């Protein structure tokens, strides 16, 4: 008997192995495709008041940060809380064999893809807006609103009753669920605390699809966990917001300082005063701006026009104190006297006092004016590599010396907010992470990058500056905490939460054990097992 040469046998075996591998891989590919193609059909079968969209999903892969784009398989447009609960429960029941996750998207103002769900489901929370706002007057007035309601609309609705929320963000075209999942902070926070300190009650859909009403006294662990919880424990579908009598108008004031220490002392004096001084206290840093005071004249009037015209800002780093006093029309004379008294106790550059008088709505919605202008110039939908930090009072001078003296000297590429708040106005049972000291500062680098630029206004340059700032904070042991935090590893998140990490993990296990919710935060990853 003649046998084929050994080389032919080897070639034959190799061909058989290749054929087998190709067949195996094609079967796996077909199986995967069938698995993913079946996902929309299981979602389509759900009994909903609203609907899913499986085609127009690109908008849900964008956000204000304009740096990350993760496409979902579907976008849910709910018409009821039941739609959200049904969808989450369905994905919960699919168990770890499904890679589906869920992200709630409000106005899409997240910075680093936090409201996105790669190959998951994004819930368009603004679809819940509608006849859900109910204002209740009395000794402790409040308003019940949908989690997808915009703060600007809450303002307009509550003003019909002469009322308004106590605590705000600087930009009002954000959803309730979005800001409450972080903290919600602006110039009123020194007195009233952040928005999460001004909520009576929540309705939440957990990661198991359970609809739970919670408050300080009812399901309090979930209530505190969700507030500042970065969407990890549930989706806020309704909130009860505290209200107060609304003023008619606002005295809006700006002054400049050339010395940071003096600026900080005055800010801290104002937020610590036993008597009520101003209703809003913020500040910002100005780096190498030309014709600064002339630019203010479009909205403010100088107290001394001659002195103001002689002031030069060129090439200097200056610090602006911005304050506001609310009042009713019949209080104007008293308010003017109070303002004069408060300002006489401060050590600002006297020639830089600028004042304006606007309506309450104009003041609160002031950032929207800038948005309209930037949109008209095509400068709104650009990358926004923002960096927001909470810095202990004892370290703010060290921070300012290094960051404003060395790292940022030429330009800021956007506003830099800086102002102190009182820790006593924050509830330490919530998930929000803040420094340990009684007074700490918010420093917010609200930068915008010019697309395709490789210069100092480009994305890479700004990210490098952000990295330098964070590295300095780390090496100098400043005890800084990120606000609107972004980390890529669980080790970094563990360090962020510190001793509160174990509570955070415990709450995750209780309310979203499969890690279905808010995958874009990159805190927990859904454990997927193959069948």
PDB file of C-alpha atoms in Angstrom, residues 210-333:
ATOM      1  CA  UNK A 210     -39.037  49.108  41.871  1.00  0.00           C
ATOM      2  CA  UNK A 211     -40.815  52.469  42.234  1.00  0.00           C
ATOM      3  CA  UNK A 212     -40.028  53.818  45.703  1.00  0.00           C
ATOM      4  CA  UNK A 213     -41.129  57.005  47.464  1.00  0.00           C
ATOM      5  CA  UNK A 214     -38.447  58.166  49.878  1.00  0.00           C
ATOM      6  CA  UNK A 215     -37.684  61.042  52.225  1.00  0.00           C
ATOM      7  CA  UNK A 216     -35.824  61.813  55.462  1.00  0.00           C
ATOM      8  CA  UNK A 217     -38.325  59.623  57.333  1.00  0.00           C
ATOM      9  CA  UNK A 218     -39.387  57.081  54.701  1.00  0.00           C
ATOM     10  CA  UNK A 219     -36.828  54.812  53.002  1.00  0.00           C
ATOM     11  CA  UNK A 220     -34.218  57.320  54.164  1.00  0.00           C
ATOM     12  CA  UNK A 221     -31.199  55.250  53.109  1.00  0.00           C
ATOM     13  CA  UNK A 222     -32.302  55.343  49.478  1.00  0.00           C
ATOM     14  CA  UNK A 223     -33.250  59.024  49.785  1.00  0.00           C
ATOM     15  CA  UNK A 224     -29.801  60.039  51.018  1.00  0.00           C
ATOM     16  CA  UNK A 225     -28.054  57.648  48.650  1.00  0.00           C
ATOM     17  CA  UNK A 226     -29.719  59.004  45.527  1.00  0.00           C
ATOM     18  CA  UNK A 227     -28.998  62.654  46.419  1.00  0.00           C
ATOM     19  CA  UNK A 228     -25.530  63.242  45.010  1.00  0.00           C
ATOM     20  CA  UNK A 229     -25.393  59.539  44.117  1.00  0.00           C
ATOM     21  CA  UNK A 230     -24.372  60.012  40.460  1.00  0.00           C
ATOM     22  CA  UNK A 231     -27.358  57.949  39.291  1.00  0.00           C
ATOM     23  CA  UNK A 232     -25.994  54.741  40.840  1.00  0.00           C
ATOM     24  CA  UNK A 233     -28.947  53.708  42.992  1.00  0.00           C
ATOM     25  CA  UNK A 234     -32.003  54.837  41.081  1.00  0.00           C
ATOM     26  CA  UNK A 235     -33.507  57.209  38.559  1.00  0.00           C
ATOM     27  CA  UNK A 236     -35.247  60.252  40.048  1.00  0.00           C
ATOM     28  CA  UNK A 237     -38.707  60.462  38.506  1.00  0.00           C
ATOM     29  CA  UNK A 238     -40.272  63.009  40.876  1.00  0.00           C
ATOM     30  CA  UNK A 239     -38.967  65.493  43.439  1.00  0.00           C
ATOM     31  CA  UNK A 240     -40.542  67.734  46.066  1.00  0.00           C
ATOM     32  CA  UNK A 241     -38.567  71.006  46.086  1.00  0.00           C
ATOM     33  CA  UNK A 242     -38.665  73.561  48.917  1.00  0.00           C
ATOM     34  CA  UNK A 243     -39.842  77.074  47.973  1.00  0.00           C
ATOM     35  CA  UNK A 244     -39.618  80.541  49.507  1.00  0.00           C
ATOM     36  CA  UNK A 245     -41.224  83.926  48.739  1.00  0.00           C
ATOM     37  CA  UNK A 246     -39.715  85.297  45.542  1.00  0.00           C
ATOM     38  CA  UNK A 247     -38.319  88.840  45.286  1.00  0.00           C
ATOM     39  CA  UNK A 248     -39.227  91.313  42.558  1.00  0.00           C
ATOM     40  CA  UNK A 249     -35.781  92.555  41.640  1.00  0.00           C
ATOM     41  CA  UNK A 250     -32.059  92.099  42.256  1.00  0.00           C
ATOM     42  CA  UNK A 251     -29.198  94.487  42.938  1.00  0.00           C
ATOM     43  CA  UNK A 252     -26.243  92.889  41.148  1.00  0.00           C
ATOM     44  CA  UNK A 253     -22.743  94.087  42.059  1.00  0.00           C
ATOM     45  CA  UNK A 254     -19.182  93.417  40.897  1.00  0.00           C
ATOM     46  CA  UNK A 255     -15.882  94.654  42.347  1.00  0.00           C
ATOM     47  CA  UNK A 256     -12.236  93.744  41.691  1.00  0.00           C
ATOM     48  CA  UNK A 257      -9.270  92.756  43.847  1.00  0.00           C
ATOM     49  CA  UNK A 258      -5.606  92.518  42.849  1.00  0.00           C
ATOM     50  CA  UNK A 259      -4.637  90.466  45.905  1.00  0.00           C
ATOM     51  CA  UNK A 260      -6.083  86.970  46.334  1.00  0.00           C
ATOM     52  CA  UNK A 261      -5.703  86.886  50.111  1.00  0.00           C
ATOM     53  CA  UNK A 262      -7.760  90.069  50.535  1.00  0.00           C
ATOM     54  CA  UNK A 263     -10.352  88.750  48.095  1.00  0.00           C
ATOM     55  CA  UNK A 264     -10.702  85.458  50.021  1.00  0.00           C
ATOM     56  CA  UNK A 265     -10.920  87.199  53.406  1.00  0.00           C
ATOM     57  CA  UNK A 266     -13.790  89.379  52.177  1.00  0.00           C
ATOM     58  CA  UNK A 267     -15.652  86.422  50.662  1.00  0.00           C
ATOM     59  CA  UNK A 268     -15.344  84.432  53.880  1.00  0.00           C
ATOM     60  CA  UNK A 269     -16.432  87.456  55.918  1.00  0.00           C
ATOM     61  CA  UNK A 270     -19.633  87.734  53.882  1.00  0.00           C
ATOM     62  CA  UNK A 271     -20.635  84.051  54.064  1.00  0.00           C
ATOM     63  CA  UNK A 272     -19.882  83.879  57.803  1.00  0.00           C
ATOM     64  CA  UNK A 273     -21.718  87.032  58.882  1.00  0.00           C
ATOM     65  CA  UNK A 274     -24.259  86.513  61.654  1.00  0.00           C
ATOM     66  CA  UNK A 275     -26.643  88.928  59.933  1.00  0.00           C
ATOM     67  CA  UNK A 276     -27.973  88.310  56.452  1.00  0.00           C
ATOM     68  CA  UNK A 277     -25.815  90.266  54.058  1.00  0.00           C
ATOM     69  CA  UNK A 278     -26.162  89.344  50.411  1.00  0.00           C
ATOM     70  CA  UNK A 279     -28.378  86.608  48.980  1.00  0.00           C
ATOM     71  CA  UNK A 280     -25.848  85.457  46.415  1.00  0.00           C
ATOM     72  CA  UNK A 281     -22.046  85.397  46.742  1.00  0.00           C
ATOM     73  CA  UNK A 282     -19.696  84.170  44.040  1.00  0.00           C
ATOM     74  CA  UNK A 283     -16.392  85.204  42.505  1.00  0.00           C
ATOM     75  CA  UNK A 284     -14.234  84.593  39.482  1.00  0.00           C
ATOM     76  CA  UNK A 285     -10.655  84.900  38.322  1.00  0.00           C
ATOM     77  CA  UNK A 286      -9.662  87.174  35.450  1.00  0.00           C
ATOM     78  CA  UNK A 287      -6.370  86.437  33.692  1.00  0.00           C
ATOM     79  CA  UNK A 288      -4.795  88.906  31.267  1.00  0.00           C
ATOM     80  CA  UNK A 289      -8.013  90.509  30.039  1.00  0.00           C
ATOM     81  CA  UNK A 290      -7.919  93.749  28.032  1.00  0.00           C
ATOM     82  CA  UNK A 291     -10.632  96.399  28.458  1.00  0.00           C
ATOM     83  CA  UNK A 292     -12.369  94.428  31.190  1.00  0.00           C
ATOM     84  CA  UNK A 293     -14.402  97.240  32.752  1.00  0.00           C
ATOM     85  CA  UNK A 294     -15.485  98.543  29.360  1.00  0.00           C
ATOM     86  CA  UNK A 295     -16.974  95.133  28.663  1.00  0.00           C
ATOM     87  CA  UNK A 296     -18.958  95.335  31.900  1.00  0.00           C
ATOM     88  CA  UNK A 297     -20.618  98.580  30.834  1.00  0.00           C
ATOM     89  CA  UNK A 298     -23.067  96.706  28.600  1.00  0.00           C
ATOM     90  CA  UNK A 299     -24.760  95.282  31.714  1.00  0.00           C
ATOM     91  CA  UNK A 300     -23.438  97.309  34.669  1.00  0.00           C
ATOM     92  CA  UNK A 301     -22.983 100.951  35.600  1.00  0.00           C
ATOM     93  CA  UNK A 302     -19.790 102.163  37.308  1.00  0.00           C
ATOM     94  CA  UNK A 303     -20.335 103.994  40.566  1.00  0.00           C
ATOM     95  CA  UNK A 304     -17.549 106.410  39.547  1.00  0.00           C
ATOM     96  CA  UNK A 305     -17.301 106.534  35.713  1.00  0.00           C
ATOM     97  CA  UNK A 306     -14.162 108.693  35.724  1.00  0.00           C
ATOM     98  CA  UNK A 307     -12.165 106.435  38.045  1.00  0.00           C
ATOM     99  CA  UNK A 308     -13.421 103.338  36.242  1.00  0.00           C
ATOM    100  CA  UNK A 309     -12.218 104.657  32.888  1.00  0.00           C
ATOM    101  CA  UNK A 310      -8.697 105.062  34.289  1.00  0.00           C
ATOM    102  CA  UNK A 311      -8.427 101.486  35.572  1.00  0.00           C
ATOM    103  CA  UNK A 312      -6.204  99.155  33.499  1.00  0.00           C
ATOM    104  CA  UNK A 313      -6.569  95.367  33.611  1.00  0.00           C
ATOM    105  CA  UNK A 314      -4.061  94.498  30.871  1.00  0.00           C
ATOM    106  CA  UNK A 315      -1.697  91.651  31.703  1.00  0.00           C
ATOM    107  CA  UNK A 316      -2.901  91.293  35.283  1.00  0.00           C
ATOM    108  CA  UNK A 317      -4.518  88.503  37.258  1.00  0.00           C
ATOM    109  CA  UNK A 318      -7.522  89.954  39.072  1.00  0.00           C
ATOM    110  CA  UNK A 319     -10.218  88.535  41.305  1.00  0.00           C
ATOM    111  CA  UNK A 320     -13.841  89.602  40.974  1.00  0.00           C
ATOM    112  CA  UNK A 321     -16.297  89.465  43.847  1.00  0.00           C
ATOM    113  CA  UNK A 322     -19.854  89.126  42.532  1.00  0.00           C
ATOM    114  CA  UNK A 323     -22.755  89.594  44.951  1.00  0.00           C
ATOM    115  CA  UNK A 324     -26.497  90.151  44.713  1.00  0.00           C
ATOM    116  CA  UNK A 325     -29.205  91.430  47.021  1.00  0.00           C
ATOM    117  CA  UNK A 326     -32.851  90.460  46.427  1.00  0.00           C
ATOM    118  CA  UNK A 327     -35.617  92.935  47.229  1.00  0.00           C
ATOM    119  CA  UNK A 328     -39.232  93.945  46.739  1.00  0.00           C
ATOM    120  CA  UNK A 329     -40.046  97.238  45.049  1.00  0.00           C
ATOM    121  CA  UNK A 330     -41.168  98.934  48.256  1.00  0.00           C
ATOM    122  CA  UNK A 331     -37.815  98.126  49.931  1.00  0.00           C
ATOM    123  CA  UNK A 332     -35.505  99.945  47.524  1.00  0.00           C
ATOM    124  CA  UNK A 333     -34.369 102.722  49.897  1.00  0.00           C
TER     125      UNK A 333
END
